[in-house]
């Protein structure tokens, strides 16, 4: 199915033409038929010789009903523009054309009616010239060979809108119009049936025995009986009881199509034209948008007493009416610069980036071409707040470079971080892989966050060198990230940091290490340090490279000196107190790879566990704790926690009789029974 809206001046024969094509009466109200003037939207359909169906949305032409016209033409992808041969171009012809141009409609056919009353050539020539500079004239024109079927004396219009002269009374030109409509629908792009559903409601009524029914033009996506859709702006969930299209029941209908939905659990009093039924997760329901006016309107007189605008900035009323689909909302306008504006709507609408909207001032004085109508393209459906001096100027610099529609990288550059679900609801496609969970990140901003994280961790270490590190949640807050998973993702990411220092995580804390250093495994703490620091080999002077306070380094050097000749004679509490090496300082030294801490306030040199393992390997296997104590030449206070540490690290294995045996190293030919 294809949907085509009519357009044109009042009393130029739009409804009569639809009636002649379809055999159906588009005027639904008795008052319309009595007065011979369309007041509200009318609907009719026909089948082309090819078997394709066309649904017509017949719109009123009188200036008082322009909002009804926009509700009908807004969702339609193509238009049948009507001009009467005996009257030619008229004010509402101009206003309807301005609306179609503002909405960006590119597909249509120009029909000159009442060809039996006057020569159609002047009206065709005049209308073609008016249309030529609009989206309708610049859009996809007739195919090759269509010029030969052009109305007599119509001006050449290669690549423009196809023209036909008809008489709805005599039938003159109707076969040619049907053929032109066939060529028109063949050129229409086919929307994706998997797209998100957004059905603007243009009629609401009740049927006895069925209940509430709504109708609208389905632009894309597919609706099924039994589907649940959200009603905007309340976002109330409604279930579809039944679906009809062109008067016939259907299990499902894909856009573009005219559809009628029988809704369950809602009354007609709760619904009105302009509401929308949407797939909630597929649309951004928003009341603030950034737009580009296309084309920029002519400068209006600036109200007295207002601040001057930047050069080249369009001057618009502070409030305009925004139209999209069958909806309208009052928009408060903030001009940014040039053709860029921020609109604040009086109620939220379901929108995508790239949507076309129409802006008009109902209170403006109508000119010969109708009231001013402005088209706009939605650039951002969730724009960041403009805070501080220069924020608006920065937004202008960014938005000016964007194409229409904006791309995913454009929006990511602006928002820096977006949930994938949010980006999809904004209408973005080709999303990059998430950096954490469902979070997407602008690559440049992600690298900046890595640098900021490294700087934050280093600054924390400088402020409190004895701390275990910067807590992950504190890092999240300092970087303004939405969840801690992003901090962990930053730590896990590699490359692009621009520094030889990287951040590692351990026990919920972050610390900086040189890129070449070994990373202490998570939870290594009391079960032993890596044992690779030079101080473990007796080079205590190099302990000053750790960044620890001098008093701690001096205390550590003193402990290492004490342990140099008796590596398992741990200093007692009095000695540690004398040196000023409290638990917090000892923990910092352990994290720096200088010491090994064991339960019971036992402090040994880093690498003591490996040194003990080498000695215990030479004992007859298995061995007792007393034998280990004697071999290590230490006390029970040191031997027991050291053996338990070796058990946890998998170096020794404790047997049921409390003796221990060394685990066989890979490739060893020894057995645990001896050497």
XYZ file of C-alpha atoms in Angstrom:
675
model
C 0.000 0.000 0.000
C 1.005 3.607 -0.582
C -0.343 6.745 1.094
C -0.802 10.019 -0.817
C -2.180 13.251 0.606
C -3.946 15.894 -1.422
C -2.994 19.574 -1.288
C -4.184 22.778 -2.863
C -6.448 25.817 -2.562
C -10.006 25.552 -1.288
C -12.620 24.647 -3.922
C -10.071 23.526 -6.507
C -11.656 20.086 -6.737
C -9.453 17.904 -4.523
C -12.323 15.892 -3.045
C -14.082 15.597 -6.400
C -10.860 14.266 -7.926
C -10.469 11.670 -5.166
C -14.123 10.693 -5.656
C -13.565 10.308 -9.408
C -10.469 8.140 -8.884
C -11.807 5.895 -6.124
C -15.580 5.908 -6.425
C -15.674 6.684 -2.684
C -16.923 9.758 -0.848
C -14.005 11.290 1.100
C -16.144 13.908 2.878
C -17.329 12.184 6.048
C -19.480 14.926 7.540
C -22.937 15.859 6.310
C -22.015 19.544 6.682
C -19.073 19.031 4.312
C -21.279 17.480 1.646
C -23.978 20.136 2.109
C -21.513 23.035 1.837
C -19.336 21.386 -0.811
C -16.207 22.189 1.230
C -13.884 19.817 3.062
C -13.513 20.731 6.723
C -11.708 17.744 8.212
C -9.620 14.898 6.847
C -11.204 12.495 4.396
C -10.062 9.007 3.439
C -10.516 6.867 0.328
C -8.547 4.270 -1.603
C -8.138 2.690 -5.001
C -6.306 -0.182 -6.641
C -3.927 0.515 -9.525
C -3.845 -1.722 -12.611
C -0.621 -3.162 -11.177
C -2.586 -4.390 -8.158
C -0.990 -1.920 -5.754
C -3.297 0.002 -3.440
C -3.232 3.748 -2.893
C -4.834 5.298 0.177
C -5.684 8.982 -0.218
C -5.790 11.428 2.672
C -7.970 14.293 1.468
C -7.155 17.531 3.287
C -9.156 20.772 3.589
C -8.001 23.724 1.522
C -9.477 26.610 3.485
C -7.011 28.715 5.453
C -9.032 28.272 8.656
C -8.370 24.529 8.556
C -4.629 24.580 7.909
C -3.988 22.605 11.115
C -6.250 19.822 9.812
C -4.377 19.931 6.507
C -1.047 19.530 8.309
C -2.393 16.625 10.370
C -3.244 14.780 7.186
C -0.286 15.706 5.012
C 2.321 15.477 7.780
C 2.727 11.684 7.888
C 2.178 11.122 4.127
C 5.277 10.367 2.004
C 3.792 11.772 -1.233
C 1.333 14.427 -2.347
C -1.153 14.986 -5.155
C -1.018 18.760 -5.596
C -4.181 20.203 -7.142
C -4.598 23.538 -8.963
C -7.773 24.560 -10.811
C -7.358 25.501 -14.459
C -9.908 28.311 -14.239
C -8.392 29.974 -11.151
C -4.710 29.132 -11.274
C -2.324 29.695 -8.378
C -4.026 30.973 -5.208
C -2.994 31.932 -1.637
C -3.741 28.529 -0.132
C -1.872 26.897 -2.999
C 1.174 28.834 -1.798
C 0.595 28.003 1.881
C 0.112 24.297 1.186
C 3.226 24.247 -0.990
C 5.200 25.998 1.759
C 4.023 23.349 4.223
C 4.995 20.505 1.900
C 8.394 22.083 1.305
C 8.919 22.599 5.054
C 8.104 18.936 5.683
C 10.623 17.932 3.018
C 8.155 15.955 0.861
C 10.016 15.011 -2.325
C 7.498 12.866 -4.188
C 4.283 13.940 -5.856
C 2.256 14.669 -8.950
C 0.806 18.032 -10.042
C -2.803 17.814 -11.219
C -4.621 20.695 -12.910
C -8.346 20.131 -12.464
C -11.363 21.578 -14.270
C -9.607 21.256 -17.613
C -13.110 21.231 -19.189
C -13.675 24.832 -18.024
C -10.409 26.512 -19.080
C -7.167 25.913 -20.895
C -4.940 24.068 -18.324
C -1.640 25.218 -19.862
C -1.305 28.606 -18.053
C -2.132 27.054 -14.675
C 0.286 24.188 -15.338
C 3.026 26.591 -16.325
C 2.450 28.834 -13.309
C 2.244 25.959 -10.818
C 5.301 24.220 -12.225
C 7.377 27.353 -11.800
C 6.166 27.792 -8.211
C 6.962 24.175 -7.333
C 10.348 24.067 -9.071
C 12.289 25.631 -6.191
C 10.804 23.434 -3.469
C 11.562 19.944 -2.194
C 8.695 18.685 -4.343
C 10.243 20.169 -7.480
C 13.782 19.091 -6.582
C 12.738 15.577 -5.597
C 12.640 12.409 -7.657
C 11.072 13.416 -10.956
C 9.231 11.376 -13.571
C 11.042 8.498 -15.272
C 12.408 8.670 -18.789
C 9.616 8.800 -21.345
C 7.141 10.472 -19.028
C 7.683 13.771 -20.833
C 5.898 12.322 -23.852
C 2.842 11.739 -21.646
C 2.913 15.262 -20.199
C -0.227 17.378 -20.446
C -0.549 19.394 -23.678
C 1.340 22.695 -23.621
C 2.817 21.926 -20.178
C 6.302 23.402 -19.783
C 9.260 21.074 -19.993
C 10.270 20.018 -16.508
C 13.019 17.405 -16.696
C 13.668 15.769 -13.350
C 10.797 17.691 -11.680
C 7.251 16.833 -10.695
C 5.072 15.041 -13.249
C 2.037 17.025 -14.420
C -1.423 15.923 -15.600
C -4.501 17.920 -16.642
C -7.875 16.329 -15.818
C -11.587 16.931 -15.556
C -13.345 15.089 -12.750
C -16.677 15.777 -14.505
C -15.913 14.500 -18.018
C -13.196 12.022 -17.086
C -10.649 13.754 -19.298
C -7.080 12.860 -18.269
C -8.073 10.382 -15.526
C -6.386 7.390 -17.256
C -3.233 9.467 -17.618
C -3.442 10.422 -13.930
C -3.810 6.771 -12.887
C -0.724 5.947 -14.952
C 1.176 8.874 -13.378
C 0.192 7.670 -9.913
C 1.533 4.224 -10.804
C 4.854 5.751 -11.795
C 4.863 7.869 -8.632
C 4.381 4.953 -6.231
C 7.036 2.957 -8.096
C 9.538 5.667 -7.139
C 8.609 5.854 -3.470
C 11.225 4.452 -1.083
C 10.108 1.444 0.930
C 10.542 1.885 4.693
C 11.860 -0.929 6.858
C 9.001 -3.074 8.250
C 11.235 -3.724 11.288
C 11.456 -0.020 12.150
C 9.932 1.282 15.342
C 6.201 1.943 15.183
C 5.001 5.533 15.561
C 1.355 5.971 14.620
C 0.061 9.550 14.833
C -3.647 9.445 15.636
C -5.800 11.481 13.223
C -9.234 9.996 14.086
C -10.715 8.649 17.311
C -14.179 7.099 17.477
C -16.156 4.232 18.974
C -17.933 1.364 17.243
C -20.792 -0.348 19.018
C -19.756 -3.842 19.999
C -16.069 -3.186 19.340
C -15.146 -0.183 21.451
C -12.502 2.446 20.813
C -10.960 2.717 17.349
C -8.140 5.002 16.232
C -6.790 5.583 12.747
C -3.591 7.015 11.357
C -0.935 6.770 8.690
C 1.638 4.133 9.589
C 4.856 5.470 8.103
C 7.114 2.500 8.901
C 7.272 -0.590 11.072
C 4.621 -3.265 11.535
C 1.596 -3.492 13.830
C 0.034 -6.809 14.867
C -3.136 -7.727 16.670
C -2.135 -8.308 20.290
C 0.748 -5.820 20.249
C 1.241 -3.465 23.173
C 2.075 0.133 22.324
C 2.674 3.185 24.515
C 0.359 6.174 24.216
C 2.168 9.522 24.226
C 2.600 11.699 26.138
C 1.340 9.675 29.140
C 3.269 6.533 28.048
C 0.324 4.422 29.137
C 0.514 0.920 27.629
C -2.422 -0.064 25.389
C -3.113 -3.426 23.773
C -4.290 -3.737 20.165
C -7.413 -5.884 20.005
C -7.714 -5.836 16.213
C -6.197 -4.294 13.078
C -7.908 -3.122 9.890
C -6.536 -1.602 6.736
C -8.651 -0.203 3.879
C -11.771 -1.552 5.559
C -10.559 -5.153 5.860
C -9.350 -7.008 8.971
C -5.646 -7.940 9.000
C -3.396 -9.898 11.323
C -0.598 -7.413 10.680
C 0.057 -4.309 8.589
C 3.412 -2.805 7.591
C 3.984 0.820 6.667
C 3.363 2.818 4.673
C -0.331 2.198 5.180
C -3.553 3.585 6.507
C -4.544 1.541 9.547
C -7.365 1.386 12.057
C -6.624 -0.097 15.463
C -9.239 -1.397 17.882
C -7.808 -0.639 21.334
C -8.557 -2.422 24.583
C -9.089 -0.695 27.923
C -9.264 2.961 26.851
C -12.165 5.288 26.071
C -12.476 7.853 23.317
C -12.491 10.593 25.984
C -8.864 9.721 26.813
C -7.630 10.018 23.235
C -7.349 12.856 20.762
C -5.793 13.740 17.439
C -2.051 14.327 17.679
C -1.351 11.650 20.259
C 0.841 8.794 19.074
C 1.088 5.071 19.665
C 4.717 4.028 19.745
C 7.059 1.203 20.605
C 8.328 2.807 23.782
C 11.920 1.598 23.540
C 12.314 2.760 19.937
C 11.570 6.486 20.330
C 12.880 9.361 22.418
C 9.913 11.103 24.041
C 11.298 14.599 24.531
C 10.269 18.196 25.073
C 13.610 19.896 24.236
C 15.262 19.612 20.822
C 17.965 21.314 18.782
C 16.993 21.989 15.168
C 18.351 23.465 11.969
C 15.920 25.715 10.131
C 15.796 24.789 6.453
C 15.791 27.056 4.658
C 16.601 29.858 7.109
C 13.601 32.197 7.292
C 13.796 35.776 6.180
C 14.835 38.096 8.997
C 11.912 39.345 11.036
C 11.885 42.687 12.793
C 13.526 42.278 16.171
C 11.186 43.204 19.056
C 12.238 46.423 20.814
C 14.134 46.060 24.035
C 15.578 42.622 23.228
C 19.281 41.821 23.193
C 20.904 41.955 19.767
C 21.414 38.595 18.063
C 24.669 37.452 16.455
C 25.056 38.566 12.831
C 23.246 36.275 10.416
C 20.922 34.879 13.078
C 17.289 34.502 12.033
C 14.776 36.464 14.083
C 11.717 34.465 15.033
C 8.842 34.971 17.443
C 9.555 33.651 20.903
C 6.733 31.129 20.507
C 5.752 29.121 17.457
C 3.518 26.138 16.810
C 5.441 22.986 15.908
C 3.770 20.370 13.705
C 4.905 16.821 13.057
C 2.689 14.011 11.844
C -0.783 14.761 13.165
C 0.628 16.396 16.307
C 1.188 20.006 17.211
C 2.842 21.624 20.210
C 3.687 25.132 21.319
C 7.444 25.644 21.032
C 9.431 28.262 22.912
C 12.223 29.356 20.565
C 15.790 30.167 21.525
C 17.837 31.141 18.505
C 21.449 30.002 18.871
C 22.990 31.505 15.756
C 22.388 31.479 12.031
C 19.828 28.772 11.254
C 20.225 26.873 14.552
C 17.654 26.991 17.332
C 16.686 25.236 20.537
C 12.969 24.494 20.932
C 11.262 23.807 24.255
C 7.869 22.156 23.720
C 4.837 22.500 25.968
C 4.465 18.698 25.986
C 6.773 15.848 24.983
C 6.665 14.242 21.535
C 8.186 10.983 20.245
C 11.006 12.040 17.938
C 14.094 10.763 16.169
C 17.224 12.573 15.126
C 16.666 13.586 11.501
C 12.888 14.065 11.796
C 11.405 16.944 9.821
C 9.173 19.349 11.715
C 7.208 22.395 10.631
C 7.048 25.712 12.513
C 4.376 28.338 11.993
C 3.095 31.430 13.732
C -0.723 31.229 13.835
C -0.911 34.869 14.927
C 1.140 36.235 12.049
C -0.568 38.364 9.427
C -1.268 36.310 6.323
C 0.605 37.538 3.277
C -0.119 36.794 -0.347
C 1.769 33.518 0.070
C 0.016 32.663 3.348
C 1.364 32.811 6.894
C 5.101 32.235 7.296
C 5.960 28.529 7.498
C 9.420 27.281 8.426
C 10.828 23.794 8.052
C 13.381 22.344 10.437
C 15.443 19.196 10.833
C 15.821 17.703 14.305
C 19.533 17.488 15.142
C 19.374 16.331 18.761
C 16.433 15.009 20.774
C 18.260 15.176 24.116
C 20.523 18.230 23.905
C 22.766 19.020 26.874
C 21.901 22.070 28.923
C 23.605 25.293 27.913
C 25.388 26.297 31.092
C 27.830 29.119 31.485
C 29.289 31.732 29.213
C 30.188 30.403 25.795
C 28.055 27.252 25.999
C 25.718 28.391 23.227
C 28.630 29.416 21.002
C 30.252 26.015 21.522
C 26.982 24.298 20.621
C 26.749 26.352 17.428
C 30.289 25.444 16.380
C 29.469 21.786 16.874
C 26.025 21.723 15.263
C 27.053 23.804 12.252
C 29.315 21.032 10.997
C 26.700 18.296 11.302
C 25.112 16.756 8.207
C 21.401 16.024 7.872
C 20.589 13.672 9.397
C 23.401 13.650 11.959
C 25.424 10.454 12.309
C 26.131 8.318 15.355
C 29.708 9.684 15.713
C 28.289 13.235 15.674
C 25.933 12.535 18.586
C 28.555 10.569 20.511
C 31.024 13.423 20.133
C 28.461 15.761 21.658
C 27.096 13.540 24.433
C 30.421 11.743 25.069
C 28.624 8.825 26.748
C 25.305 7.257 25.708
C 23.488 4.077 26.588
C 22.961 1.896 23.530
C 19.226 1.819 24.278
C 19.153 5.630 24.430
C 21.078 5.944 21.165
C 18.680 3.510 19.486
C 15.673 5.452 20.807
C 17.208 8.626 19.368
C 17.067 6.967 15.959
C 20.802 6.309 15.622
C 22.012 3.306 13.668
C 25.341 1.478 13.173
C 26.204 1.775 16.841
C 29.800 1.017 17.912
C 30.553 -1.755 20.435
C 29.864 -0.719 24.040
C 32.827 0.138 26.243
C 31.073 -1.180 29.369
C 27.684 -2.848 29.743
C 25.476 -0.983 27.270
C 27.447 2.259 27.436
C 28.802 3.758 24.217
C 31.638 6.281 24.300
C 33.125 8.796 21.948
C 36.659 7.454 21.288
C 38.347 10.813 21.912
C 36.475 11.304 25.170
C 37.284 7.735 26.240
C 41.021 8.379 25.848
C 40.633 11.645 27.749
C 38.928 9.741 30.578
C 41.868 7.325 30.709
C 44.262 10.236 31.125
C 42.051 11.849 33.756
C 41.802 8.567 35.653
C 45.586 8.165 35.696
C 45.978 11.747 36.906
C 43.320 11.280 39.607
C 44.932 8.103 40.923
C 48.392 9.704 40.918
C 47.096 12.805 42.690
C 45.423 10.683 45.345
C 48.652 8.760 45.897
C 50.541 12.044 46.273
C 48.010 13.328 48.807
C 47.897 10.087 50.793
C 50.862 7.851 49.884
C 50.017 5.312 52.606
C 46.475 4.719 51.330
C 45.841 1.436 49.494
C 44.799 3.473 46.462
C 41.897 5.508 45.135
C 38.576 3.710 45.781
C 36.776 2.778 42.571
C 33.620 4.621 43.616
C 35.638 7.743 44.418
C 37.198 7.573 40.956
C 33.734 7.193 39.410
C 32.520 10.307 41.228
C 35.628 12.334 40.369
C 35.308 11.538 36.658
C 31.525 12.025 36.682
C 30.867 8.539 35.311
C 27.427 6.919 35.578
C 28.563 3.622 37.117
C 31.667 1.922 38.497
C 31.750 -0.568 35.655
C 33.045 2.203 33.413
C 35.976 2.781 35.778
C 36.808 -0.908 35.581
C 36.538 -0.731 31.782
C 38.948 2.220 31.718
C 41.425 0.253 33.823
C 41.076 -2.789 31.570
C 41.520 -0.789 28.344
C 44.988 -0.650 26.883
C 46.800 1.811 24.651
C 46.216 5.428 23.777
C 46.944 6.743 27.261
C 49.977 8.724 26.154
C 51.965 7.844 29.300
C 54.287 5.145 30.651
C 52.154 4.892 33.775
C 49.015 2.803 33.895
C 46.336 2.149 36.464
C 45.704 -1.250 38.021
C 42.872 -2.363 40.299
C 43.255 -4.466 43.418
C 40.753 -5.070 46.173
C 38.467 -2.239 45.067
C 41.316 0.293 44.950
C 43.193 1.861 42.044
C 46.905 2.596 41.969
C 49.464 3.607 39.374
C 52.282 1.347 38.189
C 54.896 1.755 35.503
C 53.908 0.051 32.283
C 56.850 -2.342 32.573
C 56.136 -3.366 36.156
C 54.517 -6.630 37.072
C 50.983 -6.262 38.327
C 50.210 -7.567 41.793
C 47.282 -9.947 41.406
C 43.910 -9.207 42.923
C 43.878 -10.203 46.588
C 47.641 -10.725 46.740
C 47.849 -8.596 49.952
C 48.495 -10.905 52.915
C 49.305 -13.963 50.866
C 52.555 -12.476 49.646
C 53.957 -9.801 47.383
C 55.318 -10.418 43.953
C 58.845 -10.585 45.288
C 60.387 -8.861 42.324
C 61.204 -5.485 43.848
C 64.948 -4.776 44.040
C 64.688 -4.187 47.777
C 63.926 -7.862 48.229
C 67.399 -8.568 46.931
C 69.032 -6.277 49.420
C 69.085 -3.113 47.361
C 67.227 -1.122 49.967
C 68.417 2.215 48.610
C 66.149 1.768 45.611
C 63.139 1.783 47.917
C 63.057 5.558 47.539
C 61.814 5.109 43.980
C 58.459 3.908 45.294
C 57.108 7.356 46.160
C 56.606 6.477 49.822
C 57.276 9.182 52.446
C 60.895 9.400 53.568
C 60.075 8.307 57.108
C 58.459 5.115 55.794
C 61.349 4.422 53.434
C 63.807 4.886 56.314
C 61.815 2.476 58.481
C 61.640 -0.110 55.696
C 65.363 0.138 55.063
C 65.982 -0.440 58.751
C 63.754 -3.556 58.752
C 65.479 -4.907 55.644
C 68.851 -4.326 57.272
C 67.672 -6.294 60.337
C 66.542 -9.158 58.083
C 69.631 -9.229 55.898
C 71.445 -11.928 57.939
C 68.355 -13.600 59.450
C 65.584 -13.322 56.847
C 62.949 -15.042 59.019
C 63.684 -13.250 62.313
C 60.786 -10.821 62.021
C 61.067 -7.659 64.145
C 58.786 -7.645 67.152
C 56.143 -5.024 67.950
C 58.541 -2.944 70.030
C 61.060 -2.749 67.188
C 58.350 -1.786 64.666
C 57.075 0.882 67.065
C 60.586 2.192 67.500
C 60.990 2.489 63.737
C 57.565 4.138 63.337
C 56.378 1.374 60.986
C 52.715 1.079 61.937
C 50.199 -1.187 60.214
C 49.220 1.450 57.632
C 52.824 2.184 56.698
C 53.665 -1.525 56.509
C 50.672 -2.097 54.221
C 51.858 0.692 51.925
C 55.349 -0.803 51.835
C 53.876 -4.200 50.991
C 51.879 -2.714 48.108
C 55.112 -1.141 46.886
C 56.702 -4.606 46.808
C 59.138 -3.934 49.660
C 57.732 -6.079 52.455
C 55.645 -9.169 53.083
C 53.077 -8.890 55.858
C 51.651 -11.936 57.619
C 48.980 -12.282 60.299
C 50.132 -11.495 63.846
C 51.984 -8.318 62.851
C 54.745 -10.377 61.235
C 56.820 -8.374 58.747
C 59.392 -9.960 56.421
C 61.245 -8.867 53.332
C 59.513 -9.202 49.984
C 60.525 -12.542 48.514
C 60.686 -14.260 51.891
C 58.011 -16.761 50.845
C 60.022 -17.886 47.824
C 63.177 -18.057 49.902
C 61.370 -20.190 52.500
C 60.049 -22.509 49.785
C 63.577 -23.113 48.507
C 64.717 -24.131 52.027
C 61.698 -26.349 52.725
C 62.162 -28.194 49.455
C 65.400 -29.636 50.844
C 63.640 -31.152 53.884
C 62.561 -34.808 53.925
C 58.939 -34.881 52.808
C 56.513 -34.594 54.520
C 57.699 -32.344 57.332
C 56.227 -30.925 60.525
C 55.830 -27.300 61.515
C 58.624 -27.757 64.078
C 60.975 -29.093 61.399
C 60.123 -26.141 59.187
C 60.702 -23.712 62.058
C 64.127 -25.205 62.735
C 65.084 -25.171 59.042
C 64.081 -21.533 58.736
C 65.816 -20.650 62.017
C 62.804 -18.701 63.270
C 60.122 -18.768 65.918
C 56.671 -20.320 65.926
C 55.220 -16.755 65.743
C 56.729 -16.465 62.255
C 56.721 -20.078 61.065
C 52.988 -20.809 61.448
C 51.620 -17.781 59.484
C 54.393 -18.243 56.892
C 53.435 -21.917 56.347
C 49.759 -20.974 56.114
C 50.662 -18.367 53.514
C 52.552 -21.021 51.524
C 49.470 -23.273 51.760
C 47.220 -20.550 50.348
C 49.633 -19.850 47.528
C 49.750 -23.530 46.579
C 53.470 -23.946 47.338
C 52.858 -26.428 50.164
C 50.041 -28.839 50.896
C 48.781 -29.510 54.404
C 48.088 -33.203 55.150
C 45.386 -34.581 57.494
C 48.012 -35.253 60.210
C 49.045 -31.556 60.102
C 52.314 -32.331 58.357
C 53.081 -30.638 55.051
C 54.627 -31.563 51.770
C 55.911 -29.463 48.908
C 53.790 -29.533 45.790
C 55.641 -30.887 42.758
C 56.704 -28.131 40.397
C 55.672 -28.695 36.742
C 58.026 -31.156 35.023
C 59.662 -32.243 38.281
C 60.840 -35.881 38.554
C 60.675 -35.766 42.360
C 57.973 -37.397 44.407
C 56.592 -35.899 47.580
C 58.175 -38.720 49.550
C 61.709 -37.391 49.327
C 64.480 -36.128 47.108
